[in-house]
Tab-separated table of C-alpha atoms in Angstrom:
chain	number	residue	atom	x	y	z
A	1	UNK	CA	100.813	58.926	111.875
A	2	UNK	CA	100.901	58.882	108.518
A	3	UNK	CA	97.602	60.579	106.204
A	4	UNK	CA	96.546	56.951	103.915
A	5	UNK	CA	94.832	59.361	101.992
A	6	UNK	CA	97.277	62.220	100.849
A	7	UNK	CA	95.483	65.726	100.841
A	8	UNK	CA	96.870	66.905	97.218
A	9	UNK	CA	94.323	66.017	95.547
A	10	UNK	CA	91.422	67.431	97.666
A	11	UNK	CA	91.551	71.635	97.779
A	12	UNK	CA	87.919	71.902	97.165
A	13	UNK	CA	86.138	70.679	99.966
A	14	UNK	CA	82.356	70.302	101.758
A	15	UNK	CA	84.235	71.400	105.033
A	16	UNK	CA	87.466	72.746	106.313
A	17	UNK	CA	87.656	71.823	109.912
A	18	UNK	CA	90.633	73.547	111.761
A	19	UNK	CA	91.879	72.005	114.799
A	20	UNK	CA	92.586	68.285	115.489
A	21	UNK	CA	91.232	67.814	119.059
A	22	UNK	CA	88.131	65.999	119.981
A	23	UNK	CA	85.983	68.626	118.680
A	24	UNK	CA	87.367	68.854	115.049
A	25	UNK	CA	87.948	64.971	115.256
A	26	UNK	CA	84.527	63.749	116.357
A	27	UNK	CA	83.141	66.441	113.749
A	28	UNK	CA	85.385	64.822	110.840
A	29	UNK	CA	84.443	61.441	111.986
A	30	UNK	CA	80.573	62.757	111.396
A	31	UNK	CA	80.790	63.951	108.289
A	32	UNK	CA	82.550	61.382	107.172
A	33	UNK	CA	79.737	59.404	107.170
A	34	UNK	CA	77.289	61.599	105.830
A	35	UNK	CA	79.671	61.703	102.461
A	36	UNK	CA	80.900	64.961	102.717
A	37	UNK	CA	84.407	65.970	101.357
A	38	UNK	CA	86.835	66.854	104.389
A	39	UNK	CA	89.714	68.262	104.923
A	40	UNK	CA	91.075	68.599	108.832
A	41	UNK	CA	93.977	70.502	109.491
A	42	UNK	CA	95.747	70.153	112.895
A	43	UNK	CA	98.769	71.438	114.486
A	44	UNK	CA	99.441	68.979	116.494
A	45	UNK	CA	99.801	70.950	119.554
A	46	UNK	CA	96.859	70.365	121.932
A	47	UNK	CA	96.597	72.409	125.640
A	48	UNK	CA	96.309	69.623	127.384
A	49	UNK	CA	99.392	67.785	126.152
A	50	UNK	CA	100.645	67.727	129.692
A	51	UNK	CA	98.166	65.863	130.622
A	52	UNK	CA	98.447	62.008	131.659
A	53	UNK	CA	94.896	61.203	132.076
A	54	UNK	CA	92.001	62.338	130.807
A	55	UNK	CA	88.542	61.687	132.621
A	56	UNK	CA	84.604	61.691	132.344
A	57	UNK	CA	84.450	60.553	128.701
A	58	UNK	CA	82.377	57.596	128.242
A	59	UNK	CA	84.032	53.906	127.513
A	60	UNK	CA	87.474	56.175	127.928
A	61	UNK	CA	87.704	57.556	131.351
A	62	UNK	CA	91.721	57.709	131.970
A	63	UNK	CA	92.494	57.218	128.377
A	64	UNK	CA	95.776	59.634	127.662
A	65	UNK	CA	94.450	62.527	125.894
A	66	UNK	CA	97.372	61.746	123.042
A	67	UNK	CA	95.791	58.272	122.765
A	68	UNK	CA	92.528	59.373	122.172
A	69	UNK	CA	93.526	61.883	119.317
A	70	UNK	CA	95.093	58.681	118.260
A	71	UNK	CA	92.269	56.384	118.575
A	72	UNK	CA	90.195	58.633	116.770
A	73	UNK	CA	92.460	59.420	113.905
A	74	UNK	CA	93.080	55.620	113.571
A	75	UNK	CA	89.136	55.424	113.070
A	76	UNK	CA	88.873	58.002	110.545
A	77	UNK	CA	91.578	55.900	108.160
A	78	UNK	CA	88.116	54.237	107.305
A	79	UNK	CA	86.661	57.415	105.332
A	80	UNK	CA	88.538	58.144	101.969
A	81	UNK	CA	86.427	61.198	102.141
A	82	UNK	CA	88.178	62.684	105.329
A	83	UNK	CA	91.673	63.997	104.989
A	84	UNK	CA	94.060	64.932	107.710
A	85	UNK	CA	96.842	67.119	107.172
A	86	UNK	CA	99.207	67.156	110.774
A	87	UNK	CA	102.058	69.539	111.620
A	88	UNK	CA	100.170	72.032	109.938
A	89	UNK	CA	98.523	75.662	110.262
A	90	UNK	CA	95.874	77.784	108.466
A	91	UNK	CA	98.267	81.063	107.447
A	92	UNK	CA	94.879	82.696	107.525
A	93	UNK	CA	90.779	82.174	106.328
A	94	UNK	CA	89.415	84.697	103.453
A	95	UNK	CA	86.028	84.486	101.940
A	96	UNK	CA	85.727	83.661	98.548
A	97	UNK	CA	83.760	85.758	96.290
A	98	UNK	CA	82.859	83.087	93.260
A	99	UNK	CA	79.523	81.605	92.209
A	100	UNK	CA	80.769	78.168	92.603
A	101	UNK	CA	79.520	77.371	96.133
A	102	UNK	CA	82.969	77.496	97.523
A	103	UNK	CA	82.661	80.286	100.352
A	104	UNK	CA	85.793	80.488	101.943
A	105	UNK	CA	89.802	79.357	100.976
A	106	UNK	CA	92.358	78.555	103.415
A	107	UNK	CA	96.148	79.031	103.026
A	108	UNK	CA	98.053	76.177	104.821
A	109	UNK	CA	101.386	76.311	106.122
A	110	UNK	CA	102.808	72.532	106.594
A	111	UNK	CA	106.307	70.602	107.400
A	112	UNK	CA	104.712	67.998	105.697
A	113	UNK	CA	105.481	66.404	101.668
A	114	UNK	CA	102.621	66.945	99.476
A	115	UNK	CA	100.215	69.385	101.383
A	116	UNK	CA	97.959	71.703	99.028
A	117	UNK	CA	99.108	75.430	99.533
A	118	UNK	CA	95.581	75.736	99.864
A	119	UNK	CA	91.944	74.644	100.654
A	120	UNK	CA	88.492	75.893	99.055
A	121	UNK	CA	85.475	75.009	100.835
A	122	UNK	CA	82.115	75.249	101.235
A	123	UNK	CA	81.961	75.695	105.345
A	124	UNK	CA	84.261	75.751	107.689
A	125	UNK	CA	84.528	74.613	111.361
A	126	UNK	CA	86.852	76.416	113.763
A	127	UNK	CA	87.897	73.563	116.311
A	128	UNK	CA	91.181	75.141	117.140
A	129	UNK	CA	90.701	74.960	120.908
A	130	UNK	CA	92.311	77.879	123.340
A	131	UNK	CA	96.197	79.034	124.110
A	132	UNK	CA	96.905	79.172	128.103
A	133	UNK	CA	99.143	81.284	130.090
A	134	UNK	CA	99.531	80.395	133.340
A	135	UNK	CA	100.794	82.722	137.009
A	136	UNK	CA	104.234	83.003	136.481
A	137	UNK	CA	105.731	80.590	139.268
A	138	UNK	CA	109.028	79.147	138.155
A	139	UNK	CA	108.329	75.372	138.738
A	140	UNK	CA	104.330	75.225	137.833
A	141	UNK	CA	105.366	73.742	134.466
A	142	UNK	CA	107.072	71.204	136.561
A	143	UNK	CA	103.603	69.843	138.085
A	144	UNK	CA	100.782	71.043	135.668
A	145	UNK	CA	98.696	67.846	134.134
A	146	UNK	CA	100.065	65.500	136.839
A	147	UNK	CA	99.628	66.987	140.467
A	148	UNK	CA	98.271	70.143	139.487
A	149	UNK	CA	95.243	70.361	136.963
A	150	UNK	CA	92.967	73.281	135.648
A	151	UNK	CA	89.787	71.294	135.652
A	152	UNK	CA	87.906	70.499	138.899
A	153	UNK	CA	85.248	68.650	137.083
A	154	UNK	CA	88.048	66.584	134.935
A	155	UNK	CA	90.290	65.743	137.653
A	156	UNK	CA	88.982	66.380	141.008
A	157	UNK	CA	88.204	63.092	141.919
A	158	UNK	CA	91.400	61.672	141.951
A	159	UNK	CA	92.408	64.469	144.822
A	160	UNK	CA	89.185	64.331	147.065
A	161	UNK	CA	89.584	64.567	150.841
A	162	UNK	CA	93.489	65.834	150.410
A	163	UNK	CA	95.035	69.093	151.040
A	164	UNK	CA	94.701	71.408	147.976
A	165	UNK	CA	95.677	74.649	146.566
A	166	UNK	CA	93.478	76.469	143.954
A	167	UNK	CA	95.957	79.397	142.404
A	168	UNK	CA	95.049	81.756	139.989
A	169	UNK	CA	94.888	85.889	139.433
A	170	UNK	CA	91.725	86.325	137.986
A	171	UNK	CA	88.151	87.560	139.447
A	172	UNK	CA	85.965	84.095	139.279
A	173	UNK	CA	88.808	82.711	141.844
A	174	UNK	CA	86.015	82.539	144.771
A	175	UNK	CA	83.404	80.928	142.858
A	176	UNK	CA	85.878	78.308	141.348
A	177	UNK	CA	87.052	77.374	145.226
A	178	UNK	CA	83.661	76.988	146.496
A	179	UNK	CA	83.382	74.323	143.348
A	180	UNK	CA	86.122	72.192	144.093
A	181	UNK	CA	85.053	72.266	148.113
A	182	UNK	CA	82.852	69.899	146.729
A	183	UNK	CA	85.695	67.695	146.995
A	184	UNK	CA	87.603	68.541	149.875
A	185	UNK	CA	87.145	70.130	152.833
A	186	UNK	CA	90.971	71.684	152.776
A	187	UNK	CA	91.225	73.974	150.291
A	188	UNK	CA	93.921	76.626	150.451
A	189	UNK	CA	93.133	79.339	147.748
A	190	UNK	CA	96.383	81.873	146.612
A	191	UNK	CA	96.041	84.746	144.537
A	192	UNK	CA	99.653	85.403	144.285
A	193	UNK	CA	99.637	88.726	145.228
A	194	UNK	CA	96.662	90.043	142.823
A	195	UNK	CA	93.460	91.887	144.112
A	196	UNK	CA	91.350	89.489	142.845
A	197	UNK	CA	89.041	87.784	146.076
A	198	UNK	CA	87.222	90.747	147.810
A	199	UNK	CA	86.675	91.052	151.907
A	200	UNK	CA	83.249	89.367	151.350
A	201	UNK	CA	84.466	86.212	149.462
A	202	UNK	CA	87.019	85.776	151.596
A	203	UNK	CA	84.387	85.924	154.933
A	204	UNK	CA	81.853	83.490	152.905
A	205	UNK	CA	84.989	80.569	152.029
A	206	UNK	CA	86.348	81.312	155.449
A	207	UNK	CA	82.751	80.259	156.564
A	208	UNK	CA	83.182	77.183	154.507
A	209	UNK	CA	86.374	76.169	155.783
A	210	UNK	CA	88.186	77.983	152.915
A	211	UNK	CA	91.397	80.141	153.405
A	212	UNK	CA	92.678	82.411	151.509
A	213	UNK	CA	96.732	83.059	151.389
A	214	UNK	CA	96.931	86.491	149.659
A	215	UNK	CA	100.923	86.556	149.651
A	216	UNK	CA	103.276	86.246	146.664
A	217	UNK	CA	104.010	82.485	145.748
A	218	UNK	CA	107.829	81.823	145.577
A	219	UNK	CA	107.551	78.525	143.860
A	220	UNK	CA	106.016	75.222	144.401
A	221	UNK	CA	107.813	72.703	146.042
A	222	UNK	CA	107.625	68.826	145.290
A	223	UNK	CA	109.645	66.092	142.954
A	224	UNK	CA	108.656	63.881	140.239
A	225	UNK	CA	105.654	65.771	139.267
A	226	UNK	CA	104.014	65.238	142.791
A	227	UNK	CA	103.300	69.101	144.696
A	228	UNK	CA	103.828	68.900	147.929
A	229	UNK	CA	103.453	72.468	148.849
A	230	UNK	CA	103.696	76.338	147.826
A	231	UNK	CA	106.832	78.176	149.242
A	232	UNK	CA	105.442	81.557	150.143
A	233	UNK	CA	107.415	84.916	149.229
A	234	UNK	CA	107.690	85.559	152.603
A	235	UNK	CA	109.313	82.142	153.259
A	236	UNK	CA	106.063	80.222	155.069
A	237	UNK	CA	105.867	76.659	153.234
A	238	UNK	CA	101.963	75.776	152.865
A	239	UNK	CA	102.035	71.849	152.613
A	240	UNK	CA	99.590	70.266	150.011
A	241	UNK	CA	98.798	66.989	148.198
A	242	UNK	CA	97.647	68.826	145.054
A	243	UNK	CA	95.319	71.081	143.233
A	244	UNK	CA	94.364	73.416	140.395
A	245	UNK	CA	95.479	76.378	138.748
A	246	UNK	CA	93.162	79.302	137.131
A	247	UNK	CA	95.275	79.578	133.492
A	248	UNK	CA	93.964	82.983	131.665
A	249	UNK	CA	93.212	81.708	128.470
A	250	UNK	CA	93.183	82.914	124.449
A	251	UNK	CA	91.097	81.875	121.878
A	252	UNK	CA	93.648	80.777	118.791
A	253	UNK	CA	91.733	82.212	116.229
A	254	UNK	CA	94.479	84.570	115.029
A	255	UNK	CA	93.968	82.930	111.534
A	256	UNK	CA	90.336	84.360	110.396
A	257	UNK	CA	91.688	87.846	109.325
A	258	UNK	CA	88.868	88.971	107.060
A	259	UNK	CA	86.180	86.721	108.239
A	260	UNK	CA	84.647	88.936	110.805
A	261	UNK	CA	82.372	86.525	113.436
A	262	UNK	CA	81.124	87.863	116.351
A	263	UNK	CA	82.970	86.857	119.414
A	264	UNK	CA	81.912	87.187	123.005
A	265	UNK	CA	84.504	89.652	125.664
A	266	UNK	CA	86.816	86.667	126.238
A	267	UNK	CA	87.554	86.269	122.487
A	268	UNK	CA	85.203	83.480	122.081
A	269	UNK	CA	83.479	82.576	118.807
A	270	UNK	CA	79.428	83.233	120.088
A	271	UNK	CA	77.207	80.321	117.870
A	272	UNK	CA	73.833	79.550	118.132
A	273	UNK	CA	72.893	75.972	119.525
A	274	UNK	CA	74.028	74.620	116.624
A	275	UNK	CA	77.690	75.550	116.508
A	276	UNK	CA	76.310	78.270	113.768
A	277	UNK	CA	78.678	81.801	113.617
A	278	UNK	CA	77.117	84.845	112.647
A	279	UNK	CA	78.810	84.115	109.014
A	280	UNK	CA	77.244	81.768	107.133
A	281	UNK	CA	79.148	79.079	106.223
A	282	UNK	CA	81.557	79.116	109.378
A	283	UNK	CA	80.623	77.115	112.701
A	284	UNK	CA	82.531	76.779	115.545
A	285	UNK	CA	83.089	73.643	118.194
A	286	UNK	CA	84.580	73.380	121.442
A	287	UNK	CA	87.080	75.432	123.173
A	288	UNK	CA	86.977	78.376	120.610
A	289	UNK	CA	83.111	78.611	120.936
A	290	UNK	CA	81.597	80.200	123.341
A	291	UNK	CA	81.385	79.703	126.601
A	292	UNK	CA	85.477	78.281	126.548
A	293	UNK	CA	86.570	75.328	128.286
A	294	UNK	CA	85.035	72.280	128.685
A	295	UNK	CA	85.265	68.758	129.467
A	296	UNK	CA	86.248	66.373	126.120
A	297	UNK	CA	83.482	64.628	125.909
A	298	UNK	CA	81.023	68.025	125.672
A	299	UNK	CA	83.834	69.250	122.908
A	300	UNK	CA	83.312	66.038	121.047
A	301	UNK	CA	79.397	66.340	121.260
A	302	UNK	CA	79.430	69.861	120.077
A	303	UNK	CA	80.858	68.732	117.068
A	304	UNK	CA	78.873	65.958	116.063
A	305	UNK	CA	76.186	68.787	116.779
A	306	UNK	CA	77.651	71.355	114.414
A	307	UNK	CA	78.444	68.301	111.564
A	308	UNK	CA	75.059	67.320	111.582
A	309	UNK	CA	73.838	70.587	111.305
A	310	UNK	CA	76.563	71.733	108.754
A	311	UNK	CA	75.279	68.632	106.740
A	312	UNK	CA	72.039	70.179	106.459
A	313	UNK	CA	72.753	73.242	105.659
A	314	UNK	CA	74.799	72.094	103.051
A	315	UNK	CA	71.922	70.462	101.211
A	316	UNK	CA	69.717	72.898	102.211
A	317	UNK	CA	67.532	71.709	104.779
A	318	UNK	CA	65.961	73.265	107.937
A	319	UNK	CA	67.325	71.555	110.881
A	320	UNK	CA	65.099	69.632	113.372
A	321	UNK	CA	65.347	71.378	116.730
């Protein structure tokens, strides 16, 4: 899509917001309205491009997660005030040490005509979202975002009462398959190989109905994007219907160099309940905020949240708890 209003013009801004997903979109969208100058600058490469559907966001459940960036771009055509710049990067975040109330400048890389080399603002939002790497299992590309998904709470619903497989290398795998038991009762949990479900977790989902296959997962098995089981190392073919992967994931925030927020032990940006950093100026919404990842619709509320509250501290004003 192409920007109607070109971002030359505009490299002193209210608010930088990096990262175009629903987060850094429903944020743009909010200060819009409140008359602030924006600038959004998106990559255009969202984690969840693979997926078909998206669910549990209100007046949208099953919209494409593409459409819905596009939906919500399309609305934001309405606010001269709100520029986005797509197919584009922040190089890397500095403060900036004038008197002028602009607090931080941003230099942007872009394969785009006309984009500024760079942006001065007076706050920033980090929406850039999180960078996945998933167990390496030579077709799980093959299946991700159409028979096998990473959220339980997203996409669980469309695979209750089947056969599933929950596969992942990483400690929380017990508590994650006694979460999506709440949707079937034939759950098959692989750890391909790693150490990662202890004696006890594997007695307690055993108890539940839960197995656990520790062996090495050849590949999964299936065609047209549709699992139909996991080929063991040791030959065994597990049949299944579906199910999730645990992805380790990485905060993108590669970019803030200088700008030294505090971040929790996954690489998370920690903010207060109002999407506040411990730098003033710089807020942070969705997927690169603490906790991590979460449904669309709670990354879209958090920043409304944090574009209110920027809004306010803009002009100065304590914010209503």
């Amino acid at each position: 899509m192409t920007d109607p209003h070109p971002a030359e013009t505009s490299t002193e801004v209210d608010a930088l917001i990096i990262g175009g997903g629903p987060a850094g979109l429903s944020a743009a969208l909010n200060l819009g309205r409140a008359r602030a100058s924006v600038v959004v600058v998106d990559a255009g490469r969202p984690r969840n491009a693979a997926t078909l559907r998206s669910h549990g966001f209100l007046t949208r459940d099953g919209v494409s997660p593409l459409e819905l960036r596009k939906l919500a771009r399309a609305e934001l055509t309405a606010y001269p005030n709100v520029h986005v710049i797509e197919r584009a990067v922040v190089a890397g975040l500095r403060p900036h040490p004038g008197t002028d109330g602009l607090r931080f400048v941003a230099g942007i890389n872009a394969r785009t005509p006309r984009t500024p080399p760079a942006v001065a603002a007076r706050s920033v939002l980090v929406a850039t979202g999180l960078r996945e790497t998933l167990p390496t299992i030579p077709n799980l590309r093959s299946y991700y975002g159409m028979s096998i998904f990473s959220c339980a709470a997203c996409d669980a619903w469309e695979l209750q009462d089947r056969p599933l497989a929950l596969i992942g290398e990483t400690p929380d795998l017990a508590a994650r398959a006694r979460l999506i038991a709440r949707w079937t009762d034939r759950l098959t949990v692989f750890t391909n190989g790693a150490d990662v479900v202890s004696t006890v977790e594997e007695a307690e989902l055993a108890a539940s109905g839960i197995t656990v296959e520790r062996s090495r997962i050849a590949d999964l098995e299936g065609e047209r994007g549709a699992v139909t089981g996991v080929r063991l190392g040791t030959g065994r073919l597990v049949a299944i219907d579906g199910g999730f992967v645990r992805p380790v994931w990485h905060p993108a925030l590669d970019f803030l160099g200088a700008v030294e927020a505090e971040r929790d032990p996954d690489g998370h940006l920690v903010v207060d309940g109002s999407g506040r950093t411990t730098v003033p100026g710089l807020y942070a919404a969705g997927d690169a905020a603490a906790p991590g990842p979460q449904q669309l619709i709670v990354a879209a509320g958090q920043g409304a949240r944090a574009a209110a509250v920027l809004v306010h501290d803009l002009v100065g004003v304590q914010t209503a708890h």
